[in-house]
GROMACS .gro file of C-alpha atoms in nm:
model
  433
    1MET     CA    1  -9.259   4.250   9.452
    2ASP     CA    2  -9.182   3.879   9.431
    3ALA     CA    3  -9.298   3.633   9.167
    4THR     CA    4  -9.546   3.468   9.404
    5THR     CA    5  -9.724   3.797   9.470
    6ILE     CA    6  -9.733   3.879   9.099
    7SER     CA    7  -9.880   3.537   9.022
    8ARG     CA    8 -10.142   3.585   9.293
    9LEU     CA    9 -10.239   3.927   9.155
   10ALA     CA   10 -10.257   3.788   8.802
   11ALA     CA   11 -10.485   3.504   8.913
   12ALA     CA   12 -10.709   3.748   9.102
   13THR     CA   13 -10.755   3.988   8.809
   14PRO     CA   14 -11.129   4.025   8.742
   15ASP     CA   15 -11.260   3.962   8.392
   16THR     CA   16 -11.401   4.315   8.382
   17ARG     CA   17 -11.058   4.480   8.408
   18ASN     CA   18 -10.935   4.650   8.094
   19ARG     CA   19 -10.580   4.519   8.089
   20VAL     CA   20 -10.481   4.749   7.805
   21VAL     CA   21 -10.494   5.043   8.048
   22ASP     CA   22 -10.216   4.887   8.254
   23PHE     CA   23 -10.024   4.785   7.944
   24TYR     CA   24 -10.024   5.134   7.796
   25ARG     CA   25  -9.920   5.283   8.129
   26ALA     CA   26  -9.616   5.055   8.125
   27ILE     CA   27  -9.543   5.130   7.759
   28ALA     CA   28  -9.568   5.507   7.811
   29ILE     CA   29  -9.323   5.510   8.100
   30GLY     CA   30  -9.090   5.266   7.924
   31VAL     CA   31  -9.070   5.490   7.616
   32VAL     CA   32  -9.007   5.794   7.836
   33VAL     CA   33  -8.718   5.617   8.010
   34LEU     CA   34  -8.554   5.497   7.688
   35GLY     CA   35  -8.612   5.836   7.526
   36HIS     CA   36  -8.435   6.019   7.809
   37TRP     CA   37  -8.139   5.780   7.796
   38LEU     CA   38  -8.121   5.819   7.418
   39MET     CA   39  -8.129   6.198   7.427
   40ALA     CA   40  -7.836   6.212   7.670
   41ALA     CA   41  -7.527   6.283   7.460
   42VAL     CA   42  -7.259   6.264   7.730
   43VAL     CA   43  -6.887   6.305   7.665
   44VAL     CA   44  -6.607   6.274   7.923
   45ARG     CA   45  -6.266   6.403   7.813
   46ASP     CA   46  -5.971   6.476   8.041
   47GLY     CA   47  -6.197   6.448   8.343
   48ASP     CA   48  -6.443   6.709   8.212
   49VAL     CA   49  -6.808   6.614   8.160
   50SER     CA   50  -7.001   6.762   7.868
   51LEU     CA   51  -7.377   6.721   7.841
   52ALA     CA   52  -7.564   6.770   7.513
   53ASN     CA   53  -7.897   6.669   7.363
   54THR     CA   54  -7.900   6.414   7.082
   55LEU     CA   55  -8.194   6.598   6.928
   56ASP     CA   56  -7.973   6.905   6.883
   57LEU     CA   57  -7.703   6.699   6.717
   58VAL     CA   58  -7.928   6.496   6.488
   59LYS     CA   59  -8.198   6.737   6.373
   60PRO     CA   60  -8.403   6.481   6.176
   61MET     CA   61  -8.465   6.296   6.503
   62GLN     CA   62  -8.681   6.585   6.622
   63GLY     CA   63  -8.961   6.454   6.404
   64MET     CA   64  -8.939   6.123   6.593
   65THR     CA   65  -9.059   6.297   6.907
   66ARG     CA   66  -9.413   6.255   6.774
   67VAL     CA   67  -9.357   5.895   6.879
   68LEU     CA   68  -9.116   5.942   7.171
   69GLN     CA   69  -9.324   6.211   7.345
   70VAL     CA   70  -9.579   5.972   7.494
   71MET     CA   71  -9.694   6.165   7.799
   72PRO     CA   72 -10.039   6.205   7.633
   73LEU     CA   73 -10.074   5.827   7.657
   74PHE     CA   74  -9.996   5.846   8.029
   75PHE     CA   75 -10.269   6.106   8.083
   76LEU     CA   76 -10.511   5.897   7.875
   77VAL     CA   77 -10.476   5.595   8.103
   78GLY     CA   78 -10.487   5.831   8.401
   79GLY     CA   79 -10.826   5.956   8.286
   80TYR     CA   80 -10.957   5.603   8.247
   81ALA     CA   81 -10.828   5.498   8.590
   82ASN     CA   82 -10.933   5.815   8.772
   83ALA     CA   83 -11.286   5.797   8.634
   84THR     CA   84 -11.313   5.444   8.769
   85SER     CA   85 -11.157   5.538   9.104
   86TRP     CA   86 -11.366   5.852   9.166
   87ARG     CA   87 -11.692   5.683   9.070
   88SER     CA   88 -11.612   5.405   9.313
   89ALA     CA   89 -11.534   5.656   9.589
   90ARG     CA   90 -11.848   5.855   9.508
   91ALA     CA   91 -12.062   5.542   9.528
   92LYS     CA   92 -11.921   5.469   9.876
   93GLY     CA   93 -11.992   5.822   9.991
   94ASP     CA   94 -11.627   5.928  10.013
   95GLY     CA   95 -11.561   6.295   9.952
   96TRP     CA   96 -11.290   6.470   9.754
   97ALA     CA   97 -11.060   6.519  10.056
   98ILE     CA   98 -11.017   6.152  10.139
   99TRP     CA   99 -10.994   6.057   9.770
  100GLN     CA  100 -10.731   6.321   9.694
  101ARG     CA  101 -10.531   6.227  10.003
  102ALA     CA  102 -10.521   5.867   9.880
  103ARG     CA  103 -10.415   5.982   9.533
  104LEU     CA  104 -10.142   6.204   9.675
  105ARG     CA  105 -10.018   5.932   9.906
  106ARG     CA  106  -9.989   5.682   9.624
  107LEU     CA  107  -9.823   5.926   9.384
  108MET     CA  108  -9.599   6.118   9.620
  109THR     CA  109  -9.468   5.863   9.870
  110PRO     CA  110  -9.207   5.733   9.621
  111VAL     CA  111  -9.109   6.094   9.534
  112LEU     CA  112  -8.997   6.204   9.879
  113PRO     CA  113  -8.671   6.002   9.895
  114LEU     CA  114  -8.578   6.125   9.546
  115LEU     CA  115  -8.612   6.491   9.645
  116LEU     CA  116  -8.406   6.442   9.959
  117ALA     CA  117  -8.144   6.241   9.770
  118ARG     CA  118  -8.104   6.512   9.506
  119LEU     CA  119  -8.072   6.773   9.781
  120CYS     CA  120  -7.796   6.574   9.951
  121ILE     CA  121  -7.613   6.500   9.625
  122CYS     CA  122  -7.612   6.864   9.519
  123SER     CA  123  -7.505   6.984   9.864
  124VAL     CA  124  -7.218   6.736   9.884
  125GLY     CA  125  -7.117   6.800   9.523
  126LEU     CA  126  -7.105   7.175   9.573
  127ALA     CA  127  -6.905   7.137   9.894
  128ALA     CA  128  -6.661   6.910   9.708
  129GLY     CA  129  -6.598   7.178   9.447
  130ALA     CA  130  -6.816   7.056   9.161
  131SER     CA  131  -6.924   7.315   8.905
  132PRO     CA  132  -7.250   7.488   9.007
  133ASP     CA  133  -7.354   7.504   8.641
  134LEU     CA  134  -7.301   7.130   8.600
  135LEU     CA  135  -7.490   7.054   8.922
  136ARG     CA  136  -7.771   7.285   8.818
  137THR     CA  137  -7.804   7.112   8.481
  138ALA     CA  138  -7.787   6.768   8.641
  139SER     CA  139  -8.043   6.854   8.909
  140ARG     CA  140  -8.284   6.989   8.648
  141ALA     CA  141  -8.244   6.674   8.439
  142ALA     CA  142  -8.286   6.440   8.736
  143LEU     CA  143  -8.600   6.619   8.851
  144VAL     CA  144  -8.772   6.633   8.511
  145PRO     CA  145  -8.996   6.338   8.616
  146THR     CA  146  -9.127   6.535   8.915
  147TRP     CA  147  -9.219   6.823   8.684
  148PHE     CA  148  -9.459   6.608   8.480
  149LEU     CA  149  -9.581   6.435   8.792
  150ALA     CA  150  -9.676   6.776   8.936
  151ALA     CA  151  -9.887   6.843   8.625
  152TYR     CA  152 -10.053   6.505   8.669
  153VAL     CA  153 -10.126   6.574   9.038
  154LEU     CA  154 -10.296   6.899   8.934
  155VAL     CA  155 -10.512   6.720   8.679
  156VAL     CA  156 -10.599   6.450   8.933
  157ALA     CA  157 -10.701   6.716   9.187
  158VAL     CA  158 -10.968   6.852   8.952
  159ALA     CA  159 -11.071   6.510   8.815
  160PRO     CA  160 -11.402   6.500   9.005
  161LEU     CA  161 -11.495   6.834   8.845
  162THR     CA  162 -11.379   6.744   8.494
  163LEU     CA  163 -11.553   6.407   8.519
  164ALA     CA  164 -11.876   6.583   8.622
  165LEU     CA  165 -11.840   6.811   8.318
  166TRP     CA  166 -11.788   6.507   8.096
  167GLU     CA  167 -12.091   6.331   8.243
  168ARG     CA  168 -12.304   6.642   8.191
  169PHE     CA  169 -12.182   6.776   7.857
  170GLY     CA  170 -11.995   6.487   7.694
  171TRP     CA  171 -11.775   6.585   7.400
  172TRP     CA  172 -11.855   6.954   7.446
  173SER     CA  173 -11.646   6.949   7.764
  174PHE     CA  174 -11.351   6.830   7.556
  175PHE     CA  175 -11.401   7.083   7.275
  176VAL     CA  176 -11.424   7.370   7.523
  177GLY     CA  177 -11.099   7.251   7.682
  178VAL     CA  178 -10.931   7.253   7.340
  179ALA     CA  179 -11.058   7.606   7.273
  180ILE     CA  180 -10.932   7.732   7.609
  181ALA     CA  181 -10.592   7.569   7.557
  182GLY     CA  182 -10.563   7.733   7.216
  183THR     CA  183 -10.659   8.072   7.360
  184VAL     CA  184 -10.401   8.040   7.639
  185ASP     CA  185 -10.135   7.960   7.380
  186SER     CA  186 -10.232   8.255   7.164
  187VAL     CA  187 -10.211   8.499   7.454
  188SER     CA  188  -9.892   8.344   7.592
  189ILE     CA  189  -9.705   8.352   7.261
  190SER     CA  190  -9.831   8.690   7.142
  191THR     CA  191  -9.739   8.857   7.473
  192ASP     CA  192  -9.426   8.648   7.529
  193SER     CA  193  -9.564   8.551   7.870
  194ILE     CA  194  -9.448   8.211   7.989
  195LEU     CA  195  -9.653   8.252   8.308
  196VAL     CA  196  -9.976   8.264   8.107
  197GLY     CA  197  -9.857   7.955   7.921
  198PHE     CA  198  -9.830   7.766   8.250
  199LEU     CA  199 -10.211   7.757   8.259
  200ASN     CA  200 -10.196   7.495   7.989
  201TYR     CA  201 -10.041   7.246   8.225
  202LEU     CA  202 -10.400   7.227   8.342
  203PHE     CA  203 -10.603   7.282   8.024
  204VAL     CA  204 -10.390   7.078   7.783
  205TRP     CA  205 -10.343   6.779   8.009
  206ALA     CA  206 -10.694   6.791   8.154
  207SER     CA  207 -10.829   6.778   7.798
  208VAL     CA  208 -10.616   6.472   7.719
  209HIS     CA  209 -10.740   6.329   8.051
  210GLN     CA  210 -11.097   6.378   7.919
  211LEU     CA  211 -11.015   6.139   7.637
  212GLY     CA  212 -10.956   5.878   7.907
  213TYR     CA  213 -11.313   5.938   8.023
  214ALA     CA  214 -11.433   5.900   7.664
  215TRP     CA  215 -11.248   5.569   7.634
  216ARG     CA  216 -11.384   5.450   7.969
  217ASP     CA  217 -11.744   5.532   7.873
  218GLY     CA  218 -11.735   5.389   7.521
  219ALA     CA  219 -11.745   5.725   7.344
  220LEU     CA  220 -11.435   5.623   7.146
  221ASP     CA  221 -11.556   5.275   7.055
  222GLY     CA  222 -11.527   5.169   6.694
  223ALA     CA  223 -11.254   5.201   6.432
  224VAL     CA  224 -11.419   5.496   6.258
  225ARG     CA  225 -11.414   5.717   6.567
  226ARG     CA  226 -11.058   5.621   6.651
  227ILE     CA  227 -10.933   5.685   6.298
  228ALA     CA  228 -11.116   6.020   6.292
  229LEU     CA  229 -10.959   6.121   6.625
  230SER     CA  230 -10.612   6.030   6.501
  231ALA     CA  231 -10.652   6.197   6.161
  232ASN     CA  232 -10.784   6.519   6.315
  233GLY     CA  233 -10.503   6.516   6.568
  234LEU     CA  234 -10.238   6.467   6.299
  235ALA     CA  235 -10.377   6.753   6.090
  236ALA     CA  236 -10.409   6.978   6.394
  237VAL     CA  237 -10.054   6.915   6.519
  238SER     CA  238  -9.899   6.947   6.175
  239ALA     CA  239 -10.057   7.280   6.074
  240PRO     CA  240  -9.922   7.501   6.355
  241VAL     CA  241  -9.578   7.341   6.322
  242TYR     CA  242  -9.569   7.400   5.946
  243PHE     CA  243  -9.735   7.742   5.933
  244GLY     CA  244  -9.695   7.875   6.284
  245PRO     CA  245  -9.436   7.940   6.551
  246TYR     CA  246  -9.425   7.592   6.703
  247PRO     CA  247  -9.109   7.380   6.665
  248VAL     CA  248  -9.094   7.032   6.520
  249SER     CA  249  -8.966   6.874   6.841
  250MET     CA  250  -9.236   6.778   7.088
  251VAL     CA  251  -8.983   6.781   7.373
  252GLY     CA  252  -8.766   7.066   7.493
  253THR     CA  253  -8.457   7.155   7.290
  254GLY     CA  254  -8.396   7.507   7.420
  255GLN     CA  255  -8.582   7.695   7.146
  256PRO     CA  256  -8.757   8.029   7.212
  257ILE     CA  257  -9.095   7.856   7.189
  258GLU     CA  258  -9.123   7.500   7.316
  259ASN     CA  259  -9.404   7.249   7.279
  260SER     CA  260  -9.353   7.103   7.627
  261TYR     CA  261  -9.237   7.397   7.842
  262PRO     CA  262  -9.489   7.524   7.906
  263ALA     CA  263  -9.731   7.267   7.770
  264ARG     CA  264  -9.874   7.386   7.439
  265VAL     CA  265 -10.191   7.298   7.255
  266THR     CA  266  -9.974   7.102   7.010
  267LEU     CA  267  -9.930   6.835   7.279
  268LEU     CA  268 -10.307   6.803   7.301
  269PHE     CA  269 -10.328   6.754   6.925
  270LEU     CA  270 -10.039   6.509   6.941
  271GLY     CA  271 -10.232   6.320   7.207
  272MET     CA  272 -10.534   6.292   6.979
  273PHE     CA  273 -10.312   6.153   6.703
  274GLN     CA  274 -10.139   5.900   6.927
  275ILE     CA  275 -10.449   5.794   7.119
  276GLY     CA  276 -10.654   5.721   6.809
  277ILE     CA  277 -10.380   5.489   6.682
  278ALA     CA  278 -10.323   5.330   7.022
  279LEU     CA  279 -10.690   5.246   7.068
  280LEU     CA  280 -10.706   5.082   6.726
  281ALA     CA  281 -10.478   4.815   6.875
  282GLU     CA  282 -10.697   4.761   7.183
  283ARG     CA  283 -10.865   4.437   7.075
  284PRO     CA  284 -10.550   4.243   6.975
  285LEU     CA  285 -10.377   4.371   7.287
  286GLN     CA  286 -10.663   4.244   7.503
  287THR     CA  287 -10.612   3.901   7.348
  288MET     CA  288 -10.237   3.912   7.404
  289LEU     CA  289 -10.277   4.020   7.767
  290GLN     CA  290 -10.491   3.716   7.842
  291ARG     CA  291 -10.170   3.515   7.821
  292PRO     CA  292 -10.030   3.464   8.171
  293ALA     CA  293  -9.672   3.563   8.084
  294ALA     CA  294  -9.772   3.890   7.916
  295TRP     CA  295 -10.009   3.987   8.196
  296LYS     CA  296  -9.761   3.901   8.472
  297ALA     CA  297  -9.496   4.113   8.301
  298THR     CA  298  -9.742   4.402   8.282
  299ILE     CA  299  -9.825   4.367   8.652
  300ALA     CA  300  -9.457   4.353   8.744
  301VAL     CA  301  -9.377   4.677   8.561
  302ASN     CA  302  -9.681   4.857   8.702
  303ALA     CA  303  -9.595   4.746   9.054
  304ARG     CA  304  -9.276   4.954   9.039
  305ILE     CA  305  -9.366   5.201   8.768
  306MET     CA  306  -9.338   5.516   8.978
  307THR     CA  307  -8.994   5.418   9.104
  308LEU     CA  308  -8.879   5.342   8.750
  309TYR     CA  309  -9.009   5.677   8.627
  310LEU     CA  310  -8.866   5.878   8.915
  311TRP     CA  311  -8.520   5.725   8.946
  312HIS     CA  312  -8.414   5.646   8.587
  313MET     CA  313  -8.256   5.988   8.534
  314THR     CA  314  -8.078   5.978   8.870
  315ALA     CA  315  -7.939   5.635   8.774
  316MET     CA  316  -7.805   5.770   8.447
  317LEU     CA  317  -7.661   6.087   8.601
  318GLY     CA  318  -7.501   5.881   8.877
  319LEU     CA  319  -7.314   5.683   8.613
  320VAL     CA  320  -7.208   6.005   8.443
  321GLY     CA  321  -7.092   6.155   8.772
  322LEU     CA  322  -6.879   5.852   8.855
  323SER     CA  323  -6.737   5.810   8.505
  324PRO     CA  324  -6.439   6.052   8.544
  325ALA     CA  325  -6.308   5.833   8.828
  326PHE     CA  326  -6.284   5.548   8.575
  327GLY     CA  327  -6.130   5.757   8.300
  328GLY     CA  328  -6.462   5.822   8.128
  329ARG     CA  329  -6.466   5.464   8.000
  330GLY     CA  330  -6.733   5.429   7.732
  331LEU     CA  331  -6.820   5.800   7.736
  332HIS     CA  332  -6.540   5.940   7.522
  333LEU     CA  333  -6.702   5.866   7.187
  334GLU     CA  334  -6.822   6.150   6.967
  335PRO     CA  335  -7.203   6.174   7.010
  336ALA     CA  336  -7.408   6.070   6.706
  337SER     CA  337  -7.107   5.901   6.544
  338GLY     CA  338  -7.131   5.546   6.412
  339GLN     CA  339  -6.947   5.404   6.713
  340TRP     CA  340  -7.167   5.604   6.949
  341TRP     CA  341  -7.486   5.462   6.798
  342ALA     CA  342  -7.340   5.111   6.805
  343THR     CA  343  -7.285   5.140   7.181
  344ARG     CA  344  -7.637   5.261   7.262
  345PRO     CA  345  -7.763   4.912   7.351
  346VAL     CA  346  -7.476   4.879   7.599
  347TRP     CA  347  -7.555   5.224   7.738
  348PHE     CA  348  -7.922   5.129   7.781
  349ALA     CA  349  -7.827   4.803   7.953
  350ILE     CA  350  -7.594   4.971   8.203
  351CYS     CA  351  -7.850   5.241   8.280
  352ALA     CA  352  -8.117   4.972   8.321
  353ILE     CA  353  -7.905   4.767   8.562
  354THR     CA  354  -7.837   5.075   8.773
  355THR     CA  355  -8.205   5.168   8.770
  356VAL     CA  356  -8.307   4.818   8.875
  357ALA     CA  357  -8.070   4.844   9.170
  358LEU     CA  358  -8.239   5.166   9.278
  359ILE     CA  359  -8.580   5.007   9.231
  360ALA     CA  360  -8.471   4.725   9.462
  361VAL     CA  361  -8.396   4.984   9.730
  362PHE     CA  362  -8.686   5.227   9.688
  363GLY     CA  363  -8.951   5.026   9.504
  364ARG     CA  364  -9.115   4.889   9.819
  365LEU     CA  365  -9.254   5.237   9.887
  366GLU     CA  366  -9.504   5.158   9.612
  367ASP     CA  367  -9.642   4.853   9.793
  368PRO     CA  368 -10.009   4.922   9.870
  369SER     CA  369 -10.117   4.961  10.231
  370VAL     CA  370 -10.455   5.018  10.390
  371ASP     CA  371 -10.525   5.370  10.515
  372LEU     CA  372 -10.799   5.357  10.778
  373ARG     CA  373 -10.768   5.719  10.892
  374PRO     CA  374 -11.081   5.934  10.891
  375ALA     CA  375 -11.129   6.191  10.617
  376PRO     CA  376 -10.903   6.496  10.657
  377SER     CA  377 -11.012   6.856  10.655
  378VAL     CA  378 -11.035   6.977  10.296
  379TRP     CA  379 -10.763   7.238  10.345
  380ARG     CA  380 -10.499   6.972  10.407
  381PRO     CA  381 -10.507   6.803  10.065
  382VAL     CA  382 -10.561   7.143   9.900
  383LEU     CA  383 -10.246   7.288  10.058
  384ALA     CA  384 -10.054   6.967   9.995
  385THR     CA  385 -10.152   6.971   9.626
  386ILE     CA  386 -10.037   7.332   9.587
  387SER     CA  387  -9.703   7.251   9.754
  388VAL     CA  388  -9.650   6.942   9.541
  389CYS     CA  389  -9.717   7.136   9.221
  390GLY     CA  390  -9.525   7.451   9.316
  391GLY     CA  391  -9.193   7.302   9.425
  392PRO     CA  392  -9.128   7.088   9.115
  393ALA     CA  393  -9.239   7.372   8.887
  394VAL     CA  394  -8.965   7.596   9.025
  395MET     CA  395  -8.705   7.317   9.016
  396ALA     CA  396  -8.792   7.237   8.654
  397LYS     CA  397  -8.713   7.597   8.562
  398SER     CA  398  -8.411   7.667   8.781
  399GLY     CA  399  -8.288   7.340   8.931
  400ILE     CA  400  -8.185   7.353   9.295
  401VAL     CA  401  -7.832   7.488   9.250
  402SER     CA  402  -7.708   7.832   9.145
  403ALA     CA  403  -7.396   8.040   9.197
  404ASP     CA  404  -7.546   8.137   9.534
  405GLY     CA  405  -7.557   7.777   9.655
  406VAL     CA  406  -7.822   7.510   9.703
  407HIS     CA  407  -8.182   7.630   9.714
  408TRP     CA  408  -8.301   7.369   9.962
  409ILE     CA  409  -8.650   7.512  10.012
  410TRP     CA  410  -8.790   7.380   9.683
  411PRO     CA  411  -8.717   7.008   9.732
  412VAL     CA  412  -8.797   7.035  10.103
  413LEU     CA  413  -9.134   7.206  10.045
  414PRO     CA  414  -9.317   6.903   9.897
  415VAL     CA  415  -9.158   6.669  10.154
  416ALA     CA  416  -9.258   6.891  10.445
  417ALA     CA  417  -9.609   6.938  10.307
  418MET     CA  418  -9.669   6.566  10.267
  419LEU     CA  419  -9.544   6.486  10.619
  420LEU     CA  420  -9.663   6.786  10.820
  421LEU     CA  421 -10.007   6.783  10.663
  422ARG     CA  422 -10.018   6.408  10.736
  423VAL     CA  423 -10.095   6.314  10.379
  424VAL     CA  424  -9.810   6.063  10.396
  425PRO     CA  425  -9.763   5.916  10.745
  426VAL     CA  426  -9.399   5.884  10.849
  427ARG     CA  427  -9.445   5.511  10.894
  428ALA     CA  428  -9.525   5.484  10.524
  429LEU     CA  429  -9.160   5.569  10.450
  430HIS     CA  430  -9.023   5.288  10.665
  431PRO     CA  431  -8.886   4.998  10.461
  432ARG     CA  432  -9.101   4.689  10.477
  433VAL     CA  433  -8.919   4.368  10.543
   0.00000   0.00000   0.00000
């Protein structure tokens, strides 16, 4: 998106728009990107690539994930935006099917090239003799963004229902969600059933999404309410970590019980803690975002935010994959050493430049376009939503490569569903000149 378009959008922003919603969306994704690049402890020696997690090497950093795990903030702004969007659609007489199709089209159109690209890369890499274990690890890492996006799509799909519950029962709808999430966790952990735990991808994130409704409707106005939300969240997230089975890290580190895989009630409590603090800064941020430069920067990031989120891991892994051809230059340092930390700004810069190049290629898929098609049959967006959620869930667990070869069905499933069910028209994938 060029500077002229950004300036035009900035000038056309209505006074009623809460600019902090857009700002926090950009901040959340930006922290996710930098966090992923920071956690990648990559070493190349004698042509061999070794991948480790910085959080495993520097244990005290696991406590920092209470700041770095900002997906609750993303679901907060999603709740605010989806409440506004669905109420607008409802007022126009649009039903769930046409609304969900529009949501899926906006969210999933930028995803399709990524899934096909990862399929091609893994297929070519395996044929060229690359290690299946390395490709499996890389494919899982590259597709982590689609895993969280699938959870978001699920929450969006039920947004009209959860919004109706909020409008009818207010805070009780949130408290019931918290209770259900806690019950799911209890059953999942006590029976060692990860499948039961998967239910909390809905209940945990839908409850955080409810806080977006509360923000939108003024139920979180005032410093007292925001401080109370944050304090209760901090106490609630700290207790089960200190006394219970939950780990300190709010992102996955390969422990028997994780906070993020599957989503645990601790992430909901973390969201309460973060959101209360974030909303305390709303007024000064509103003032700051009235400045043209700050608002234009926010618009620019949001215009390509899905592409940034989806491709930043592929950019990093592409650099890692090419590094042996250049003697592993810059990637031979011992992770977490003084020299390694000193080179992190350079690492971030190189990853950012590579990501920007990918955004230049794929970012135009985010450009809005008018969809004048009539409403689809309800079964189409229902089936598309199931396919979109199912494929990434499997890939997050197993990747798309094993000793048996490339499991092409899982990346192809969401692509085929979006195209064959006509949620995303083929013409929407054509580059715009």
